[in-house]
Protein backbone atom coordinates (compact mmCIF):
# COMPACT_ATOMS: atom_id res chain seq x y z
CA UNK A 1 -0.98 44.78 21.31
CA UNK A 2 0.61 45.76 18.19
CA UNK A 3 -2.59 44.66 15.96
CA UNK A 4 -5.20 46.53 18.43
CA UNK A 5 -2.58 49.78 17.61
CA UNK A 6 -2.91 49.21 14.01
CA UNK A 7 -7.05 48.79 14.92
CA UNK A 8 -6.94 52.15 17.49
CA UNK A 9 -5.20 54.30 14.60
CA UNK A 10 -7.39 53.26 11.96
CA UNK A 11 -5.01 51.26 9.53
CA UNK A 12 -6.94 48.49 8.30
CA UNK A 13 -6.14 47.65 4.82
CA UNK A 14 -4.48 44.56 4.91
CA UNK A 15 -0.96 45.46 2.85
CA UNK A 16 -0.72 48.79 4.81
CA UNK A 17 -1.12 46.80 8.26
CA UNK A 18 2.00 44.78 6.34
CA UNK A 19 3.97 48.26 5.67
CA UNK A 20 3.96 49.23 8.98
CA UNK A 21 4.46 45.93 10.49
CA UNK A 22 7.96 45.67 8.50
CA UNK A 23 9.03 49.14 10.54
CA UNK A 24 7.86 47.59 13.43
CA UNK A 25 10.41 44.92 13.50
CA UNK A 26 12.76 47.22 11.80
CA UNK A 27 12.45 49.71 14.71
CA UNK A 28 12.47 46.97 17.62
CA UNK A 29 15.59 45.38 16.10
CA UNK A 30 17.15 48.40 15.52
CA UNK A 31 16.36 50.90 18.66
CA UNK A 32 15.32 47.99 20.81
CA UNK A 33 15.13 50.14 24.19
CA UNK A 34 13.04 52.75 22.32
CA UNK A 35 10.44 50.83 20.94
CA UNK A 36 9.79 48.88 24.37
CA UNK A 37 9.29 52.76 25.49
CA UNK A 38 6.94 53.30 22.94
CA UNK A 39 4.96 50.20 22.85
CA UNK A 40 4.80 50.22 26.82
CA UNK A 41 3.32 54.33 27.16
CA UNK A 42 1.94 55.51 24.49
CA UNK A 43 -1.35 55.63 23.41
CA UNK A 44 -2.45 52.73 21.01
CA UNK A 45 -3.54 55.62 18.26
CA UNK A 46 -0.62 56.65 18.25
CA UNK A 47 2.14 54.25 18.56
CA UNK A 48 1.85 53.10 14.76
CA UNK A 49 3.06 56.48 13.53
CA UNK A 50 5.73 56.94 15.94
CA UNK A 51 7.37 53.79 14.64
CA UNK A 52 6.87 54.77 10.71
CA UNK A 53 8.81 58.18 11.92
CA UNK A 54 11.30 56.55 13.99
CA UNK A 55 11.89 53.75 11.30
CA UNK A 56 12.57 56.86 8.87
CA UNK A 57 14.93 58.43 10.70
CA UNK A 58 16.75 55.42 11.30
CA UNK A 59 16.81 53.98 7.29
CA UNK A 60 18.47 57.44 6.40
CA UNK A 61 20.56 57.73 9.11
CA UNK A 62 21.98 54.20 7.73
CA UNK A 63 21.92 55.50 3.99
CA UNK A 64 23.90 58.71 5.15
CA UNK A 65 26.67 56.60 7.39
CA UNK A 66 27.28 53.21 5.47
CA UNK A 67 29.88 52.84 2.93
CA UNK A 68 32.57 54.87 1.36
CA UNK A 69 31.38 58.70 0.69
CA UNK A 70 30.70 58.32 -3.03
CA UNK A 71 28.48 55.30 -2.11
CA UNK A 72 27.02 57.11 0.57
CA UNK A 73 26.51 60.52 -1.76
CA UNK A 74 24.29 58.54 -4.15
CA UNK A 75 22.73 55.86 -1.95
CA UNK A 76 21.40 59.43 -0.38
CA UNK A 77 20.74 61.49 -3.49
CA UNK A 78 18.51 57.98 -4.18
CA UNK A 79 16.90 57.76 -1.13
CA UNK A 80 16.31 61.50 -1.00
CA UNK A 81 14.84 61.30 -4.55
CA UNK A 82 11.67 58.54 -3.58
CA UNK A 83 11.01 60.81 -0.69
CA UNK A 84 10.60 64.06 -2.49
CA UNK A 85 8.64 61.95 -5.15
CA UNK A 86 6.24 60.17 -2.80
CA UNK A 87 5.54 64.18 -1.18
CA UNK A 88 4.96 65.46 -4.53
CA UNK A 89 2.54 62.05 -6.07
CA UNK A 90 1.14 60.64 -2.69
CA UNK A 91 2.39 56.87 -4.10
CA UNK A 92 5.13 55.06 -3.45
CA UNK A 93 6.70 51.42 -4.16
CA UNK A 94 8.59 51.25 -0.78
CA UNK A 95 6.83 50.21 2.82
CA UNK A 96 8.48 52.63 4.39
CA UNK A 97 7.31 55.13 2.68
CA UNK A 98 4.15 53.79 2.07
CA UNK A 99 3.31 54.01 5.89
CA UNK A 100 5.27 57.27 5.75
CA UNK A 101 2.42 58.59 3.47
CA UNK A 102 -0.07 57.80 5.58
CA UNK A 103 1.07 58.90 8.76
CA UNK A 104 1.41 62.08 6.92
CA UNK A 105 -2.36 62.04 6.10
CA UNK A 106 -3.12 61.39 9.76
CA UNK A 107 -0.24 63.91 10.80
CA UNK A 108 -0.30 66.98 8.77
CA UNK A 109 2.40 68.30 10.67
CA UNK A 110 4.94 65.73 9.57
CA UNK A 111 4.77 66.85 6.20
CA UNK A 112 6.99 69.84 6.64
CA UNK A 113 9.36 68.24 8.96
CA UNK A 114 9.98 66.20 6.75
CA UNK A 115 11.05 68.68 4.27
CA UNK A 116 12.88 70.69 7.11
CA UNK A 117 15.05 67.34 7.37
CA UNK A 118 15.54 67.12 3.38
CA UNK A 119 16.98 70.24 2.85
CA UNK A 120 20.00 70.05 5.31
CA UNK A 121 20.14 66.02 5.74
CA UNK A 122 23.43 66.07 3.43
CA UNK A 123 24.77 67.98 6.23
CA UNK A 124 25.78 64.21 7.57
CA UNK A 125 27.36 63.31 4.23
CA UNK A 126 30.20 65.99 5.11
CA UNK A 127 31.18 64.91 8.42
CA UNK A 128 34.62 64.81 9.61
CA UNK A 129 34.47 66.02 13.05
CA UNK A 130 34.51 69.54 14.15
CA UNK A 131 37.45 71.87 14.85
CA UNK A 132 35.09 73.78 17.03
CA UNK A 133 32.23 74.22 19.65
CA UNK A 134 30.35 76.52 17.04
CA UNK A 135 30.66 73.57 14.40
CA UNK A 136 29.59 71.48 16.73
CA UNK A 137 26.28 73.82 17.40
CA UNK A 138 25.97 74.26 13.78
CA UNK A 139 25.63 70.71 13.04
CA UNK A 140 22.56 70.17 16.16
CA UNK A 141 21.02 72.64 14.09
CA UNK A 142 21.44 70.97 10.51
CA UNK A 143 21.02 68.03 11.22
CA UNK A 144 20.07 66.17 14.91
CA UNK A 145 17.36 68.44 15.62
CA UNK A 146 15.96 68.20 11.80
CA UNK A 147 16.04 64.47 12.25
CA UNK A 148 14.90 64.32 15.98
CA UNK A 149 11.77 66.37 14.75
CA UNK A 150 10.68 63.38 12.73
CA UNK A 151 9.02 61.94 15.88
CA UNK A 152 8.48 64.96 18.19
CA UNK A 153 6.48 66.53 15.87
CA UNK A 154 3.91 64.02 16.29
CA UNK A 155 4.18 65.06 20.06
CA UNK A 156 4.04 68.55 19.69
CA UNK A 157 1.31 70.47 21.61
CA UNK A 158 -1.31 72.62 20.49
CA UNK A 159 0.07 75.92 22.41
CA UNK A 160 3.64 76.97 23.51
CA UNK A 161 5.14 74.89 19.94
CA UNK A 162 8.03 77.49 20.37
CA UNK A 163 9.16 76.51 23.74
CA UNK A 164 8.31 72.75 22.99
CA UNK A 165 10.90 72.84 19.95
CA UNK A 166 13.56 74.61 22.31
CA UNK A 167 13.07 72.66 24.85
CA UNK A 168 13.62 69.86 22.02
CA UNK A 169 16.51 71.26 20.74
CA UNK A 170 18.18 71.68 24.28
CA UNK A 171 17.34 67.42 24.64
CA UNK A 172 18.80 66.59 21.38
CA UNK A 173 22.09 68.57 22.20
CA UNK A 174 22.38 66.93 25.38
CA UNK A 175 21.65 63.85 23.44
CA UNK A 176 24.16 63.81 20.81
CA UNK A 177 26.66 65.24 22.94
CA UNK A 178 26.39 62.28 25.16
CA UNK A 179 26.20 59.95 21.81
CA UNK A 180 29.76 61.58 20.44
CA UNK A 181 31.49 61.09 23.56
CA UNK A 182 30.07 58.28 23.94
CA UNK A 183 31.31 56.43 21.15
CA UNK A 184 34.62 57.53 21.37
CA UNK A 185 35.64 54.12 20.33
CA UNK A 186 33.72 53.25 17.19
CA UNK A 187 34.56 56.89 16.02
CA UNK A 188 38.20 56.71 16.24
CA UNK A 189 37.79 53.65 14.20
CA UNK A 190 35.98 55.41 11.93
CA UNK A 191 38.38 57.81 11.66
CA UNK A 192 36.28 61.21 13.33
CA UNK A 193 35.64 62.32 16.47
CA UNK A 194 31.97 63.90 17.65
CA UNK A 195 34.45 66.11 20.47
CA UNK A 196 35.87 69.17 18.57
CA UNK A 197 39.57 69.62 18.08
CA UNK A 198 39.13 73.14 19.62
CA UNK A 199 38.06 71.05 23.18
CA UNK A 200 40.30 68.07 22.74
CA UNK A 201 42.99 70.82 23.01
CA UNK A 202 41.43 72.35 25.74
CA UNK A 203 42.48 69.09 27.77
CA UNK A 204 45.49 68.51 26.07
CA UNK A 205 43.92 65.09 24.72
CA UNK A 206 46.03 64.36 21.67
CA UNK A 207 44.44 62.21 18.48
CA UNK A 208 47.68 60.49 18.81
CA UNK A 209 47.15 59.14 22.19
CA UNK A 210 43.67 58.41 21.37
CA UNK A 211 44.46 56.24 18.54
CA UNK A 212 47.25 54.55 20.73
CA UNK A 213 44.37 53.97 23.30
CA UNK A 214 45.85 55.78 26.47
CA UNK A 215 43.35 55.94 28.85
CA UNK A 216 45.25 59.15 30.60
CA UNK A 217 43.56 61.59 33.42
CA UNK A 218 43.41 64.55 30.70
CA UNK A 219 41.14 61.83 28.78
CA UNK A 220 38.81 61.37 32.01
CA UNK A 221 38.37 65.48 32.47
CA UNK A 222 37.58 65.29 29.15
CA UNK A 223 35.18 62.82 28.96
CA UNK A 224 33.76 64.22 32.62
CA UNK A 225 33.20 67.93 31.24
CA UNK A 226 31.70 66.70 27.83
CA UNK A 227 29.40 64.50 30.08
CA UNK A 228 28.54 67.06 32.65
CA UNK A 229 27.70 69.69 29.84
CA UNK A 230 25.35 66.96 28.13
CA UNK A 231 23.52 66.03 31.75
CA UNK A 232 23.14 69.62 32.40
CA UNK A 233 21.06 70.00 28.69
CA UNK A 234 18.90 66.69 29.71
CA UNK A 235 18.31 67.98 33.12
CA UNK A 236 17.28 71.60 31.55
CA UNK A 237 15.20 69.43 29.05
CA UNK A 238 13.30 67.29 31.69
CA UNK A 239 10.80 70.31 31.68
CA UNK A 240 9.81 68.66 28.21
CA UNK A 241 7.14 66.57 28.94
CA UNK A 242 5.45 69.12 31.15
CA UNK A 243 4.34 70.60 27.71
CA UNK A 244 2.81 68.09 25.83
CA UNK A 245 -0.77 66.16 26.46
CA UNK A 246 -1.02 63.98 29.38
CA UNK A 247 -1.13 60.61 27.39
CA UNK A 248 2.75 61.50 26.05
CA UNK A 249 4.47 63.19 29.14
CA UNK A 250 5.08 59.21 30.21
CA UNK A 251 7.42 58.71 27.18
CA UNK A 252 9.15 61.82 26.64
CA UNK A 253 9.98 61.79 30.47
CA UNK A 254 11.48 57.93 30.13
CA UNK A 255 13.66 58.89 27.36
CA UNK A 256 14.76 61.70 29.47
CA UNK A 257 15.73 59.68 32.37
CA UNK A 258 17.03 56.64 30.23
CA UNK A 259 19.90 59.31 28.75
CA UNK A 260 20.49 60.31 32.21
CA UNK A 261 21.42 56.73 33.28
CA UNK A 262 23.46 56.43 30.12
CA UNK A 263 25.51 59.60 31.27
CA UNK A 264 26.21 58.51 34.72
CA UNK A 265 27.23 55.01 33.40
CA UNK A 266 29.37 57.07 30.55
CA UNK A 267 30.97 59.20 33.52
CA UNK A 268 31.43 55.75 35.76
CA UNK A 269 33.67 54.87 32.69
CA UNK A 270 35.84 57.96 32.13
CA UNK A 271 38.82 57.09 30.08
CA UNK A 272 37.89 53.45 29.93
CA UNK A 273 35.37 54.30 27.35
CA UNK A 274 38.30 54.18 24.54
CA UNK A 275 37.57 50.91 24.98
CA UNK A 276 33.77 50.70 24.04
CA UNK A 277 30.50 52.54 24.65
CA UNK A 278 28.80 52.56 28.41
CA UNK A 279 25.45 51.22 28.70
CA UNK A 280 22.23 52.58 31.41
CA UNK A 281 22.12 49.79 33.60
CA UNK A 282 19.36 47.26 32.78
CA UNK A 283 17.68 47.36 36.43
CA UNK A 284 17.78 51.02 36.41
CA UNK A 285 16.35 51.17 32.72
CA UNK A 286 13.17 48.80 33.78
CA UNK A 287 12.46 50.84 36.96
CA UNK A 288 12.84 53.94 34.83
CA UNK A 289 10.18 52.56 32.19
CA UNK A 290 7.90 50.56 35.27
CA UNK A 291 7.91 53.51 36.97
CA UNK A 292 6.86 56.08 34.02
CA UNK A 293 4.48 53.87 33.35
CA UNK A 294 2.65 53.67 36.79
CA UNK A 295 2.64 57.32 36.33
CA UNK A 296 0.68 57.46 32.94
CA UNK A 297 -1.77 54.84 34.05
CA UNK A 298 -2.53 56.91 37.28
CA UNK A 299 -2.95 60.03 34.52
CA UNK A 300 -5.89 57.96 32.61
C-alpha cells in the first residue's frame, strides 16, 4: 500500500521514495494510532505528504522538548536554521526535509505554514506552565495551532478556509487541553504543569499534594472540569470534517472521535491519573477507525 501511495502521488525517484519512506517508519513508530488513521482513509495521493508533515511536526516537537534548555535553545536555533535554508535554496542534506521540499512543491500552501510555525515555534522553548487561563490561550495560539497547521493545511478546503481554521483551532484546544491534563504525571516529573496555577487554585489542588501523589476529590473536580471543557471543544469541533472534500471527512472525523474516547477514559480515571496517562480503549479505537472507514468507502 505504501509503494502504490508513493506511485498515486507521483514520487518516483528512487532516493526520494527512500526520504519519505524513513518518515514513514518515523511517523508509525512514533504516532502509531495516527498513521494507521492515515494509511487506512486517506486517499493514496495524498497520504505521502501527510506523513512528511506529520513527521515534521513531530522531529521539532522532540528538538524543542529533549534535554536541558541550553541544549534545547541550540538544538532548535539548528534545526530552525536548515529549515529556513532549505525555503530559501530548495536543497537540502536531510530526508526530512528533503520530502519536506517536495511536498511543498505539490502543496503550495504548506509553504507559509510552515513559516507561520517558525516564527513563534520558540514559544515551546519557554515553557514553564501557565499562571493563567489567558496564558494558557496564548500559548494554543503560538504554538499548537501553528504546529497542528502543518497537516491540516494539506486538508484545507477551497471555500470557507476561515471557518475551517477556527473550527481547527477550537480541535486543537480541546486537544491539548486533554493532552496537559492528561499527562499530569510525566509533567510533574518534568517539573510543569499544562493546568494553570490560576485553575489549580480554583480547586484548591496544591503542587504540594500533587508532587506527594494524593489522589484527593479536589484533584478529581479538577481533572473532571478540565476534561469536560476539552470534550465540549472536540464536540464543537466534530463539525470539522463537514468542511473539507469528501475523500478527507473519514480522517478528520476518526481523530475526532479517537480524542473523545481518550477523554472519557481520562474522566474514568479522575485522580488516578497522577499515576499515569489514560488510554481510548483499543476495541473502541478499531470500531471508531472500521467504522469511519465504511463510511468513506460508501462516499467513493
Amino acid at each position: 500500500m505504501w509503494k502504490q501511495s508513493l506511485d498515486a502521488a507521483g514520487i518516483r525517484e528512487p532516493q526520494l521514495r527512500r526520504d519519505y519512506t524513513a518518515q514513514r517508519r518515523l511517523v508509525a513508530r512514533a504516532r502509531r494510532s495516527s498513521y494507521l488513521a492515515a494509511r487506512l482513509l486517506l486517499p493514496r495521493p495524498v497520504l505521502p505528504h501527510v506523513v512528511a508533515a506529520t513527521a515534521l511536526m513531530h522531529h521539532s516537537d522532540n528538538v524543542l522538548d529533549t534535554g536541558p534548555k541550553p541544549q534545547r535553545i541550540a538544538a532548535w536555533a539548528s534545526w530552525e536554521q536548515q529549515l529556513r535554508k532549505a525555503l530559501e535554496t530548495g536543497e537540502a542534506d536531510v530526508p526530512l526535509i528533503r520530502a519536506l521540499l517536495h511536498t511543498i512543491t505539490d502543496n503550495p500552501r504548506l509553504r507559509p505554514a510552515l513559516e507561520e510555525y517558525l516564527s513563534t515555534a520558540d514559544t515551546d522553548l519557554d515553557f514553564n506552565g501557565f499562571t493563567t487561563e489567558s496564558d494558557y490561550q496564548a500559548y494554543v495560539d503560538a504554538y499548537s495551532l501553528p504546529a497542528f497547521w502543518l497537516v491540516a493545511v494539506l486538508l484545507e478546503p477551497e471555500t470557507d478556509a476561515g471557518r475551517y481554521r477556527a473550527l481547527c483551532r477550537t480541535f486543537i484546544d480541546g486537544s491539548q487541553r486533554l493532552d496537559f491534563v492528561n499527562d499530569l504525571a510525566e509533567d510533574l516529573r518534568e517539573g510543569h504543569l499544562g493546568i494553570p496555577t490560576q485553575t489549580l487554585e480554583r480547586f484548591s489542588v496544591s503542587m504540594e499534594d500533587l508532587t506527594a501523589g494524593v489522589q484527593s476529590p479536589a484533584l478529581g473536580e479538577l481533572v473532571t472540569h478540565e476534561v469536560e471543557t476539552a470534550r465540549a471543544a472536540l464536540h464543537t469541533a466534530r463539525e470539522l470534517p463537514t468542511l473539507v472534500a469528501t475523500s478527507h471527512q473519514a480522517l478528520l472525523a476518526a481523530v475526532i472521535d479517537i480524542e473523545l474516547l481518550t477523554a472519557e477514559a481520562a474522566l474514568t480515571c479522575g485522580a488516578a491519573l497522577l499515576q499515569g496517562s489514560a488510554n481510548p480503549p483499543l476495541p473502541g479505537t478499531l470500531r471508531a477507525l472500521r467504522d469511519a472507514r465504511r463510511r468513506a468507502r460508501g462516499q467513493r
